[in-house]
Coordinates of C-alpha atoms in Angstrom, one line a residue:
X1 CA 216.8 123.0 75.9
X2 CA 213.0 123.5 76.4
X3 CA 210.4 123.9 73.7
X4 CA 207.1 125.7 74.4
X5 CA 204.3 126.2 71.8
X6 CA 201.6 129.0 71.9
X7 CA 199.2 130.6 69.5
X8 CA 200.2 133.8 67.8
X9 CA 198.1 136.6 66.4
X10 CA 198.1 136.6 62.6
X11 CA 195.8 137.7 59.7
X12 CA 194.6 134.1 59.3
X13 CA 194.4 133.5 63.1
X14 CA 196.0 130.1 62.4
X15 CA 199.8 130.4 63.2
X16 CA 201.6 128.7 66.1
X17 CA 204.8 130.1 67.6
X18 CA 207.1 127.7 69.4
X19 CA 209.8 128.8 71.9
X20 CA 213.0 126.8 72.1
X21 CA 215.3 127.7 75.1
X22 CA 219.0 127.1 75.8
X23 CA 220.0 127.8 79.4
X24 CA 223.4 126.2 79.4
X25 CA 225.6 128.9 81.0
X26 CA 229.1 129.3 79.9
X27 CA 232.0 129.4 82.3
X28 CA 232.3 132.8 83.9
X29 CA 234.2 135.2 81.7
X30 CA 234.6 132.5 79.0
X31 CA 233.6 134.6 76.1
X32 CA 236.7 136.6 75.2
X33 CA 239.1 137.1 72.3
X34 CA 241.2 134.0 73.3
X35 CA 238.4 131.4 73.9
X36 CA 235.9 132.6 71.3
X37 CA 237.5 134.4 68.5
X38 CA 235.5 134.9 65.3
X39 CA 237.5 132.1 63.7
X40 CA 236.1 129.7 66.4
X41 CA 232.9 131.3 67.8
X42 CA 231.1 130.3 70.9
X43 CA 227.9 128.3 70.0
X44 CA 224.7 127.4 71.6
X45 CA 222.2 125.1 69.8
X46 CA 218.5 124.5 69.6
X47 CA 217.1 121.1 68.5
X48 CA 213.8 121.3 66.7
X49 CA 212.1 118.0 66.2
X50 CA 208.9 119.1 64.5
X51 CA 208.9 119.8 60.8
X52 CA 206.9 122.8 59.6
X53 CA 207.3 125.7 57.3
X54 CA 208.6 128.8 59.0
X55 CA 206.8 132.2 58.6
X56 CA 208.7 134.2 61.3
X57 CA 211.8 133.9 63.5
X58 CA 212.8 135.9 66.6
X59 CA 215.6 135.2 69.1
X60 CA 216.4 136.6 72.5
X61 CA 219.9 136.7 74.1
X62 CA 220.9 137.2 77.8
X63 CA 224.7 137.7 77.9
X64 CA 227.0 139.6 80.3
X65 CA 230.0 141.3 78.6
X66 CA 231.7 144.5 79.3
X67 CA 232.1 146.7 76.2
X68 CA 229.6 144.7 74.2
X69 CA 230.8 146.4 71.0
X70 CA 233.5 143.7 71.0
X71 CA 230.9 141.0 70.1
X72 CA 229.4 139.7 66.8
X73 CA 226.5 137.3 66.7
X74 CA 224.8 135.1 64.0
X75 CA 221.9 132.7 63.9
X76 CA 222.3 129.6 61.6
X77 CA 219.4 127.5 60.4
X78 CA 219.5 123.7 59.9
X79 CA 219.7 124.4 56.1
X80 CA 222.9 126.5 56.6
X81 CA 221.4 130.0 56.2
X82 CA 223.5 132.3 58.4
X83 CA 222.0 135.7 59.4
X84 CA 223.9 138.3 61.4
X85 CA 222.2 139.5 64.6
X86 CA 224.8 142.0 66.0
X87 CA 227.8 143.6 64.4
X88 CA 229.7 145.3 67.2
X89 CA 226.8 147.4 68.4
X90 CA 226.6 149.4 71.6
X91 CA 230.2 150.4 71.7
X92 CA 231.2 150.9 75.3
X93 CA 227.8 149.8 76.8
X94 CA 227.7 146.6 78.8
X95 CA 225.7 143.3 78.4
X96 CA 222.9 142.0 76.1
X97 CA 219.4 141.6 77.4
X98 CA 217.6 141.9 74.1
X99 CA 215.1 140.3 71.7
X100 CA 216.0 140.4 68.0
X101 CA 212.7 141.0 66.0
X102 CA 212.3 142.2 62.4
X103 CA 209.2 144.2 63.5
X104 CA 211.0 146.2 66.2
X105 CA 210.9 150.0 65.9
X106 CA 214.6 150.5 66.2
X107 CA 217.7 148.8 64.8
X108 CA 220.3 147.1 67.0
X109 CA 222.8 149.8 66.2
X110 CA 220.8 152.2 68.5
X111 CA 221.1 149.8 71.4
X112 CA 223.5 152.0 73.4
X113 CA 222.4 151.7 77.0
X114 CA 223.8 149.3 79.6
X115 CA 221.6 146.2 80.2
X116 CA 221.2 143.9 83.2
X117 CA 222.5 140.4 82.7
X118 CA 223.3 138.1 85.6
X119 CA 222.7 134.4 86.5
X120 CA 219.6 135.5 88.4
X121 CA 218.1 137.7 85.7
X122 CA 214.7 136.2 84.5
X123 CA 213.9 136.2 80.8
X124 CA 211.7 136.4 78.9
X125 CA 210.5 139.1 78.7
X126 CA 213.7 140.6 77.5
X127 CA 214.5 144.2 78.6
X128 CA 214.7 145.6 75.0
X129 CA 213.6 144.7 71.5
X130 CA 215.6 145.7 68.4
X131 CA 215.8 144.8 64.7
X132 CA 218.9 142.6 63.9
X133 CA 221.8 143.6 61.7
X134 CA 220.3 141.5 58.9
X135 CA 216.6 140.6 58.6
X136 CA 215.5 137.3 60.1
X137 CA 212.8 137.0 57.4
X138 CA 215.6 135.3 55.4
X139 CA 214.6 132.1 57.2
X140 CA 210.9 132.3 56.1
X141 CA 209.7 129.4 54.0
X142 CA 212.4 127.1 55.3
X143 CA 211.8 123.9 57.2
X144 CA 212.0 124.1 61.0
X145 CA 213.4 120.6 61.8
X146 CA 217.1 120.2 62.8
X147 CA 219.7 122.1 64.8
X148 CA 219.7 125.8 64.9
X149 CA 222.9 127.4 66.1
X150 CA 223.6 130.7 67.8
X151 CA 227.2 131.9 67.2
X152 CA 229.0 134.5 69.4
X153 CA 232.5 135.8 68.9
X154 CA 234.8 138.3 70.6
X155 CA 237.0 140.2 68.2
X156 CA 239.0 142.6 70.6
X157 CA 241.2 142.3 73.6
X158 CA 240.6 143.4 77.1
X159 CA 237.0 142.4 77.9
X160 CA 235.2 139.2 78.6
X161 CA 231.7 137.9 79.3
X162 CA 229.4 135.1 80.3
X163 CA 226.5 133.5 78.3
X164 CA 223.3 132.8 80.4
X165 CA 220.3 132.1 78.1
X166 CA 218.9 132.3 74.6
X167 CA 215.3 131.8 73.4
X168 CA 214.5 130.9 69.8
X169 CA 211.0 131.7 68.6
X170 CA 209.8 129.9 65.4
X171 CA 206.4 130.7 63.9
X172 CA 204.8 128.1 61.6
X173 CA 203.0 129.1 58.5
X174 CA 199.2 129.0 58.9
X175 CA 197.4 126.0 57.4
X176 CA 193.7 126.8 57.9
X177 CA 193.3 129.7 55.5
X178 CA 192.5 130.5 51.9
X179 CA 194.2 133.3 50.1
X180 CA 191.3 134.9 48.3
X181 CA 191.6 137.8 45.9
X182 CA 189.0 139.9 44.0
X183 CA 189.3 141.5 40.6
X184 CA 186.8 143.8 38.8
X185 CA 186.9 144.8 35.1
X186 CA 184.7 146.8 32.8
X187 CA 184.0 144.6 29.7
X188 CA 182.3 147.3 27.7
X189 CA 184.4 149.6 25.5
X190 CA 183.3 153.2 25.2
X191 CA 179.9 152.9 26.8
X192 CA 177.5 155.8 26.0
X193 CA 174.6 157.3 27.8
X194 CA 171.6 155.0 27.8
X195 CA 173.6 152.0 26.5
X196 CA 174.2 148.7 28.2
X197 CA 177.5 148.0 30.0
X198 CA 178.9 145.0 31.8
X199 CA 181.2 144.6 34.8
X200 CA 183.0 141.3 35.5
X201 CA 183.9 140.2 39.0
X202 CA 186.4 137.4 39.5
X203 CA 187.2 135.7 42.9
X204 CA 190.4 133.5 43.0
X205 CA 191.6 131.2 45.7
X206 CA 195.4 131.2 45.3
X207 CA 197.0 127.9 44.3
X208 CA 199.2 128.1 47.4
X209 CA 196.2 128.2 49.7
X210 CA 196.0 125.1 52.0
X211 CA 192.2 125.2 52.3
X212 CA 189.1 125.2 50.2
X213 CA 186.9 128.2 51.0
X214 CA 183.2 127.8 51.2
X215 CA 180.3 130.2 51.8
X216 CA 182.1 132.9 49.8
X217 CA 180.1 136.1 49.3
X218 CA 181.0 139.3 47.5
X219 CA 179.1 142.6 48.0
X220 CA 178.8 144.8 44.9
X221 CA 176.4 147.7 45.6
X222 CA 176.0 149.1 42.1
X223 CA 176.7 152.8 41.9
X224 CA 174.3 155.6 41.1
X225 CA 174.3 156.0 37.3
X226 CA 174.2 152.2 36.6
X227 CA 170.8 150.5 36.6
X228 CA 170.9 146.7 37.0
X229 CA 169.3 144.7 34.2
X230 CA 170.8 141.2 34.7
X231 CA 173.6 138.9 35.6
X232 CA 174.8 135.4 34.7
X233 CA 175.1 134.2 38.3
X234 CA 173.5 134.3 41.7
X235 CA 173.5 138.1 42.2
X236 CA 170.9 139.9 44.3
X237 CA 170.7 143.5 43.1
X238 CA 168.8 144.6 46.2
X239 CA 171.4 143.5 48.7
X240 CA 174.4 143.6 46.3
X241 CA 175.4 140.1 47.3
X242 CA 177.0 137.7 44.8
X243 CA 176.8 134.1 46.3
X244 CA 180.0 132.6 45.0
X245 CA 179.9 129.3 46.9
X246 CA 183.1 127.2 47.2
X247 CA 186.6 127.6 45.7
X248 CA 189.3 125.0 45.9
X249 CA 193.0 126.1 45.9
X250 CA 193.8 127.4 42.4
X251 CA 190.1 127.8 41.4
X252 CA 188.3 131.0 40.3
X253 CA 184.7 132.1 39.8
X254 CA 183.4 135.0 37.7
X255 CA 180.1 136.8 37.2
X256 CA 179.1 139.4 34.7
X257 CA 176.8 142.1 35.9
X258 CA 175.0 144.1 33.2
X259 CA 173.1 147.4 33.5
X260 CA 172.1 150.5 31.7
X261 CA 174.3 153.6 31.9
X262 CA 172.3 156.4 33.4
X263 CA 174.9 159.2 33.1
X264 CA 175.5 161.8 30.5
X265 CA 178.5 162.0 28.2
X266 CA 181.7 162.9 30.2
X267 CA 180.3 161.5 33.4
X268 CA 182.1 158.8 35.3
X269 CA 181.4 156.6 38.3
X270 CA 183.3 153.9 40.1
X271 CA 181.9 150.4 40.9
X272 CA 183.5 148.9 44.0
X273 CA 183.2 145.4 45.5
X274 CA 184.6 143.4 48.4
X275 CA 184.6 139.9 49.6
X276 CA 182.4 140.0 52.7
X277 CA 182.2 136.3 53.8
X278 CA 184.3 133.1 53.7
X279 CA 184.3 129.9 55.8
X280 CA 188.1 130.2 56.6
X281 CA 190.3 133.2 57.3
X282 CA 192.2 135.0 54.6
X283 CA 196.0 135.1 55.1
X284 CA 196.4 138.7 54.0
X285 CA 193.0 140.5 54.2
X286 CA 189.9 140.6 56.3
X287 CA 186.5 140.2 54.7
X288 CA 184.0 143.1 54.9
X289 CA 186.4 145.6 56.6
X290 CA 186.3 148.2 53.9
X291 CA 190.1 148.5 53.6
X292 CA 190.7 149.4 49.9
X293 CA 194.4 148.4 49.9
X294 CA 193.6 144.7 50.6
X295 CA 193.4 142.3 47.7
X296 CA 189.8 141.3 48.6
X297 CA 188.6 144.7 47.5
X298 CA 188.3 145.8 43.8
X299 CA 187.0 148.6 41.7
X300 CA 186.5 149.7 38.1
X301 CA 185.6 153.2 36.8
X302 CA 183.2 153.7 33.9
X303 CA 183.5 157.0 31.9
X304 CA 180.6 157.7 29.5
X305 CA 181.7 158.3 25.9
X306 CA 180.2 160.5 23.3
X307 CA 179.7 164.2 22.5
X308 CA 177.7 166.0 25.1
X309 CA 174.5 167.8 24.2
X310 CA 171.8 169.2 26.4
X311 CA 169.5 166.3 27.4
X312 CA 165.8 166.2 26.7
X313 CA 163.8 166.1 30.0
X314 CA 160.9 163.6 30.3
X315 CA 157.4 164.8 29.9
X316 CA 155.6 165.4 33.2
X317 CA 152.2 163.8 33.1
X318 CA 149.7 164.9 35.7
X319 CA 146.3 163.1 35.8
X320 CA 144.7 165.9 37.8
X321 CA 146.4 168.8 36.1
X322 CA 149.2 171.1 37.0
X323 CA 149.8 173.9 39.5
X324 CA 152.8 176.2 39.0
X325 CA 154.8 177.9 41.7
X326 CA 156.0 180.9 39.8
X327 CA 158.8 183.3 41.1
X328 CA 157.5 186.0 38.7
X329 CA 154.4 186.4 40.8
X330 CA 154.6 189.5 43.1
X331 CA 153.4 187.5 46.0
X332 CA 156.4 185.1 45.7
X333 CA 159.1 187.7 46.5
X334 CA 162.1 186.6 48.5
X335 CA 163.5 189.2 51.0
X336 CA 167.2 189.4 50.3
X337 CA 169.3 187.5 52.8
X338 CA 166.4 185.6 54.4
X339 CA 166.8 181.8 54.4
X340 CA 163.2 180.6 55.3
X341 CA 160.0 181.7 53.5
X342 CA 156.5 180.4 53.1
X343 CA 154.2 181.0 50.1
X344 CA 150.6 180.1 49.2
X345 CA 150.3 177.5 46.5
X346 CA 146.8 178.0 45.2
X347 CA 144.1 176.6 47.4
X348 CA 146.3 173.6 48.4
X349 CA 148.2 175.3 51.2
X350 CA 151.6 176.7 52.2
X351 CA 154.9 175.7 50.5
X352 CA 158.0 176.3 52.7
X353 CA 161.6 176.9 51.5
X354 CA 164.4 176.5 54.1
X355 CA 168.1 177.1 53.2
X356 CA 171.0 176.1 55.4
X357 CA 174.6 177.1 54.5
X358 CA 177.7 176.1 56.5
X359 CA 179.6 178.8 54.6
X360 CA 179.0 182.4 53.8
X361 CA 176.1 184.0 51.9
X362 CA 177.7 186.5 49.6
X363 CA 176.5 190.0 48.7
X364 CA 177.1 190.9 45.0
X365 CA 175.2 193.9 43.6
X366 CA 175.6 192.6 40.0
X367 CA 173.4 189.6 40.8
X368 CA 170.8 191.1 43.1
X369 CA 172.7 192.0 46.2
X370 CA 172.6 189.9 49.4
X371 CA 172.1 186.3 48.8
X372 CA 169.8 184.4 48.9
X373 CA 167.6 186.6 46.7
X374 CA 165.1 186.7 43.9
X375 CA 166.7 188.0 40.8
X376 CA 166.6 187.7 37.0
X377 CA 170.4 188.1 36.2
X378 CA 171.1 184.4 36.5
X379 CA 168.2 183.2 34.3
X380 CA 169.4 180.3 32.2
X381 CA 168.1 181.9 29.0
X382 CA 164.5 182.2 30.4
X383 CA 164.7 185.9 31.3
X384 CA 162.6 185.0 34.4
X385 CA 163.0 185.4 38.1
X386 CA 164.6 182.7 40.2
X387 CA 166.1 182.5 43.7
X388 CA 169.9 182.8 43.6
X389 CA 172.2 181.1 46.1
X390 CA 175.6 182.9 45.9
X391 CA 178.0 181.3 48.4
X392 CA 181.5 180.8 49.6
X393 CA 181.9 177.3 51.1
X394 CA 184.6 176.5 53.6
X395 CA 185.8 173.3 51.9
X396 CA 185.1 170.9 49.1
X397 CA 182.8 168.7 51.2
X398 CA 180.4 171.3 52.5
X399 CA 177.0 171.7 51.0
X400 CA 174.1 174.2 51.0
X401 CA 170.9 172.3 51.8
X402 CA 167.6 173.6 50.5
X403 CA 164.5 171.8 51.9
X404 CA 161.2 172.5 50.2
X405 CA 158.2 171.3 52.3
X406 CA 155.1 170.9 50.2
X407 CA 151.5 171.6 51.4
X408 CA 150.3 168.2 50.3
X409 CA 151.5 165.1 48.6
X410 CA 152.1 166.1 45.0
X411 CA 151.8 163.5 42.3
X412 CA 155.0 164.7 40.6
X413 CA 157.1 167.8 40.0
X414 CA 159.5 169.4 37.5
X415 CA 161.8 172.4 37.7
X416 CA 165.1 173.8 36.5
X417 CA 168.3 174.8 38.3
X418 CA 170.4 177.4 36.5
X419 CA 174.2 177.8 36.2
X420 CA 175.5 174.4 37.3
X421 CA 179.0 174.8 35.9
X422 CA 182.8 174.9 36.6
X423 CA 185.5 177.5 36.9
X424 CA 189.2 176.4 37.0
X425 CA 190.7 176.8 40.5
X426 CA 187.5 178.5 41.7
X427 CA 184.7 175.9 42.0
X428 CA 183.2 172.8 40.5
X429 CA 179.4 172.8 41.1
X430 CA 177.8 169.6 42.3
X431 CA 174.0 169.2 42.7
X432 CA 172.2 166.3 44.4
X433 CA 168.4 166.2 44.4
X434 CA 166.1 163.8 46.1
X435 CA 162.5 163.8 47.4
X436 CA 160.6 162.3 50.3
X437 CA 157.3 160.5 50.3
X438 CA 156.0 159.9 53.8
X439 CA 159.6 159.5 55.0
X440 CA 160.8 157.3 52.1
X441 CA 163.4 158.6 49.7
X442 CA 162.3 159.3 46.1
X443 CA 165.0 159.6 43.4
X444 CA 164.2 162.0 40.5
X445 CA 165.4 162.1 37.0
X446 CA 168.1 164.7 36.3
X447 CA 168.6 166.0 32.8
X448 CA 172.0 167.6 31.9
X449 CA 173.0 170.8 30.2
X450 CA 176.1 171.3 28.0
X451 CA 178.2 172.5 30.9
X452 CA 177.5 169.6 33.2
X453 CA 176.9 165.9 33.3
X454 CA 174.5 163.8 35.2
X455 CA 175.1 160.6 37.2
X456 CA 171.9 159.3 38.7
X457 CA 170.4 162.0 40.9
X458 CA 173.6 164.1 40.9
X459 CA 174.9 166.7 38.4
X460 CA 178.5 167.8 38.1
X461 CA 179.7 171.0 36.4
X462 CA 182.8 170.6 34.2
X463 CA 182.6 173.5 31.8
X464 CA 181.8 177.2 32.1
X465 CA 178.4 178.7 31.5
X466 CA 177.3 182.3 31.4
X467 CA 174.6 183.6 33.8
X468 CA 172.2 184.1 30.9
X469 CA 173.0 180.8 29.1
X470 CA 171.0 177.6 29.1
X471 CA 174.3 175.6 29.0
X472 CA 174.4 175.4 32.8
X473 CA 170.8 174.3 33.3
X474 CA 169.7 171.0 34.7
X475 CA 166.1 169.8 34.8
X476 CA 164.8 167.8 37.8
X477 CA 161.7 165.6 37.2
X478 CA 159.8 163.7 39.8
X479 CA 157.5 161.2 38.2
X480 CA 156.3 159.8 41.6
X481 CA 154.5 161.3 44.6
X482 CA 156.5 163.5 46.9
X483 CA 155.9 165.7 50.0
X484 CA 159.4 167.2 50.3
X485 CA 162.2 168.2 47.9
X486 CA 165.8 168.3 49.1
X487 CA 168.5 170.1 47.1
X488 CA 172.2 169.8 48.1
X489 CA 174.6 172.2 46.4
X490 CA 178.4 172.0 46.8
X491 CA 181.5 170.9 44.9
X492 CA 183.1 167.8 43.4
X493 CA 186.7 166.7 43.0
X494 CA 187.7 169.3 40.3
X495 CA 187.2 172.1 42.9
X496 CA 190.1 173.4 45.0
X497 CA 190.2 172.3 48.6
X498 CA 188.9 175.8 49.6
X499 CA 186.5 176.9 46.8
X500 CA 185.7 180.5 46.0
X501 CA 182.5 182.3 45.0
X502 CA 180.0 180.1 43.3
X503 CA 176.2 180.2 42.7
X504 CA 173.2 178.5 41.3
X505 CA 169.5 179.6 41.0
X506 CA 166.3 177.6 41.6
X507 CA 163.6 178.3 39.0
X508 CA 159.8 177.8 39.0
X509 CA 158.4 174.5 40.1
X510 CA 155.6 172.8 38.2
X511 CA 153.6 170.4 40.4
X512 CA 151.1 167.6 39.6
X513 CA 148.1 168.4 41.7
X514 CA 147.2 166.2 44.6
X515 CA 144.8 163.3 44.0
X516 CA 143.3 160.7 46.2
X517 CA 140.9 157.7 46.0
X518 CA 137.5 157.3 47.7
X519 CA 135.8 153.9 47.8
X520 CA 132.0 153.5 48.6
X521 CA 130.4 150.4 49.9
X522 CA 126.6 150.0 50.3
X523 CA 125.2 147.4 52.7
X524 CA 121.8 146.5 54.0
X525 CA 120.2 144.5 56.8
X526 CA 116.5 143.6 57.6
X527 CA 115.9 144.8 61.2
X528 CA 112.2 143.9 61.6
X529 CA 109.1 142.6 59.8
X530 CA 105.4 142.3 60.9
X531 CA 105.5 138.5 61.3
X532 CA 108.7 138.0 63.4
X533 CA 107.6 140.9 65.5
X534 CA 104.9 138.5 66.9
X535 CA 106.5 135.1 66.4
X536 CA 110.1 135.9 66.9
X537 CA 112.9 134.7 64.7
X538 CA 115.0 136.3 62.0
X539 CA 113.4 139.2 60.1
X540 CA 112.7 138.7 56.4
X541 CA 112.3 141.2 53.6
X542 CA 108.6 140.8 53.3
X543 CA 106.0 143.6 52.9
X544 CA 106.1 145.9 55.9
X545 CA 109.6 144.9 56.8
X546 CA 112.1 147.6 57.8
X547 CA 115.5 147.6 56.1
X548 CA 118.5 149.6 57.3
X549 CA 121.0 150.8 54.6
X550 CA 124.5 152.0 55.2
X551 CA 126.7 154.0 52.8
X552 CA 130.4 153.6 53.9
X553 CA 133.0 155.9 52.3
X554 CA 136.8 155.3 52.8
X555 CA 139.7 157.6 51.7
X556 CA 142.1 154.9 50.5
X557 CA 144.6 157.4 49.1
X558 CA 147.5 159.3 50.8
X559 CA 146.0 162.8 50.7
X560 CA 143.0 164.4 52.4
X561 CA 139.9 164.6 50.2
X562 CA 137.8 167.7 50.2
X563 CA 134.2 168.6 49.2
X564 CA 133.0 165.0 48.9
X565 CA 129.5 164.4 47.5
X566 CA 127.8 161.2 46.7
X567 CA 124.2 160.1 45.8
X568 CA 122.3 156.9 46.0
X569 CA 119.1 156.2 44.0
X570 CA 116.7 154.4 46.2
X571 CA 115.1 151.1 45.0
X572 CA 111.5 151.6 43.7
X573 CA 109.9 148.7 45.8
X574 CA 110.8 150.3 49.1
X575 CA 109.7 153.6 50.7
X576 CA 112.1 155.9 52.5
X577 CA 111.4 156.3 56.2
X578 CA 111.6 160.1 56.9
X579 CA 113.8 161.2 59.7
X580 CA 116.0 158.1 59.8
X581 CA 119.2 159.6 58.3
X582 CA 122.2 159.4 60.6
X583 CA 126.0 159.8 60.1
X584 CA 129.2 158.8 61.8
X585 CA 132.6 157.2 61.2
X586 CA 131.3 153.6 60.7
X587 CA 128.0 151.8 60.0
X588 CA 127.8 150.5 63.5
X589 CA 128.5 153.9 65.2
X590 CA 126.5 156.3 63.0
X591 CA 124.5 158.2 65.5
X592 CA 124.6 161.8 64.4
X593 CA 121.0 162.7 63.4
X594 CA 120.7 164.3 59.9
X595 CA 117.5 166.0 58.8
X596 CA 116.1 165.2 55.3
X597 CA 116.9 168.6 53.8
X598 CA 120.2 169.6 52.4
X599 CA 120.7 172.8 54.3
X600 CA 121.6 173.8 57.9
X601 CA 124.4 173.2 60.3
X602 CA 123.9 169.4 60.3
X603 CA 125.3 169.3 56.8
X604 CA 128.8 170.1 58.0
X605 CA 129.1 168.5 61.5
X606 CA 131.3 167.2 59.9
X607 CA 129.2 165.1 57.6
X608 CA 126.0 165.8 55.8
X609 CA 123.1 163.8 54.4
X610 CA 119.7 164.5 52.8
X611 CA 116.9 162.6 51.1
X612 CA 114.3 163.5 48.5
X613 CA 112.4 160.3 49.1
X614 CA 113.9 158.7 46.0
X615 CA 117.6 159.8 46.3
X616 CA 119.8 159.9 49.4
X617 CA 122.9 162.2 49.2
X618 CA 125.9 162.2 51.4
X619 CA 128.6 164.9 51.8
X620 CA 131.7 165.8 53.8
X621 CA 133.8 168.9 53.7
X622 CA 137.0 166.8 54.1
X623 CA 138.1 163.3 54.8
X624 CA 141.6 162.5 55.9
X625 CA 143.8 159.8 54.3
X626 CA 142.7 156.5 55.7
X627 CA 139.6 157.9 57.3
X628 CA 136.0 156.7 56.9
X629 CA 132.5 158.1 57.2
X630 CA 129.1 156.5 57.0
X631 CA 125.5 157.4 56.4
X632 CA 122.6 155.1 57.5
X633 CA 118.9 155.3 56.8
X634 CA 115.8 153.1 56.9
X635 CA 113.2 152.0 54.3
X636 CA 110.0 150.0 54.4
X637 CA 109.4 147.1 51.9
X638 CA 106.2 147.9 49.9

């Protein structure tokens, strides 16, 4: 009998499988109804000297016997547990060349083909693998040490056989693991919109774990609709990581994470978390693999309590005033069926609307004809025009995407979307709105109507609303700079898998006008004086000295500035030197000559400058964000 040990794959990567072999052949034809009846079976033993806890058992048998259905086989552990391997399987087929394994795809009863089994047959590997008549997992948890016995008996007359070899495979229970589990609960009963709520996370290292786990981390990225306000542990709300530290077997650690509910009544969201790091393997799960069925993954759902009423949108405050994009203006028509249109937004520039639909744009005469279209049937109780999107989407996950590209960086925006609602077995509207500011995502505030609820920057229809009712309205408010608005329209989980006709309408957009910031720096240097012109040295500001001044203007904002004008009152103890005005992009490179008057082509090339002798003025038709321009001139000390 030979014992061989090797590592076996396992969840904890810590199990060892040892092979014990018995190659003592029986006499030729010895296994028959006379020599090995079931009252006195033929036996082969395996002596196991090492003592460890068993987590898996397999056994392979190489045996020649005509009509193998005559044979019954058992495996007996040192503790006396007796498990049947074969129960007269294979009927008239000959020989056993088989590995018994609980994880095999087929049961031993389906082992019906002849097998090769001779004194010269090399095993392992065995020619076939089958599940035994009874599960070998009955040995799991037992001690390995002692004598294991293979029993074989022949119950019918007429056929005989010869035993050649058997291999017993015992797998030890892993020892370098920690069985970690995660639980999440919502501690707050009946949370309402705007109230505080608390989730509790608990990590446990099972008492049966053989190891202490260190470096444990849990990731809990808080969902949209829940704004973090604090925790009682080492939680980083930016990364979502809770640094748990170490847990001995049987120990637990908990953290309470508190936040504000930013969802309207009836809304719900799920908070999920997973163990993402540990110093030792986990016996039954893998950290950070996203498998929700493992016990290192946990979730809890919060449903917002209260009676829903239409929300009150925040006030849009605009330091430089408003500019309205109004669908009621004749110039802002939308040709029915078109999906891309540009419009003039005052003197600021062109605003572009681009709509992309993976489904079908519908044509319905009762709401303006071919969609998309400008109409006033779906008006959200405003009786004003809006652009309708009437669609048939191919599935619940598809969305219509509307991208609104703005002519400049606006300091904020506010608009309504009409008819965000629900129809049973037809559709369940879902809106998601976000902005962009120089490539970065900007999240707006969404305000719900009666027929929908809001979670973060998404709105979900869950009740019906008429086309002319305000119940289906939502209000979108950006209180931060944006250069793009993106609207995604589709369905949520209440919709059928193949939704039917559905529609929403985008109303007027009120923008905060662009603003920017210009800084001005005045500097001076003495470039000559009457004394050092003769003696040399550093010029001083003495009578007769020439002083060069520079006015440097920088656009420190994010938007181009236009029609810039600045003036500088000259000091009374110096005299302006006519004809010395120059302009450029910096003090050191200002070389463009500017005459002293304030007219002519030199005033817009692209900068201008003029002097009255007591005041210098500087101007520019435009200055890009981050750009500079400078004006230099000279004066003589009186």
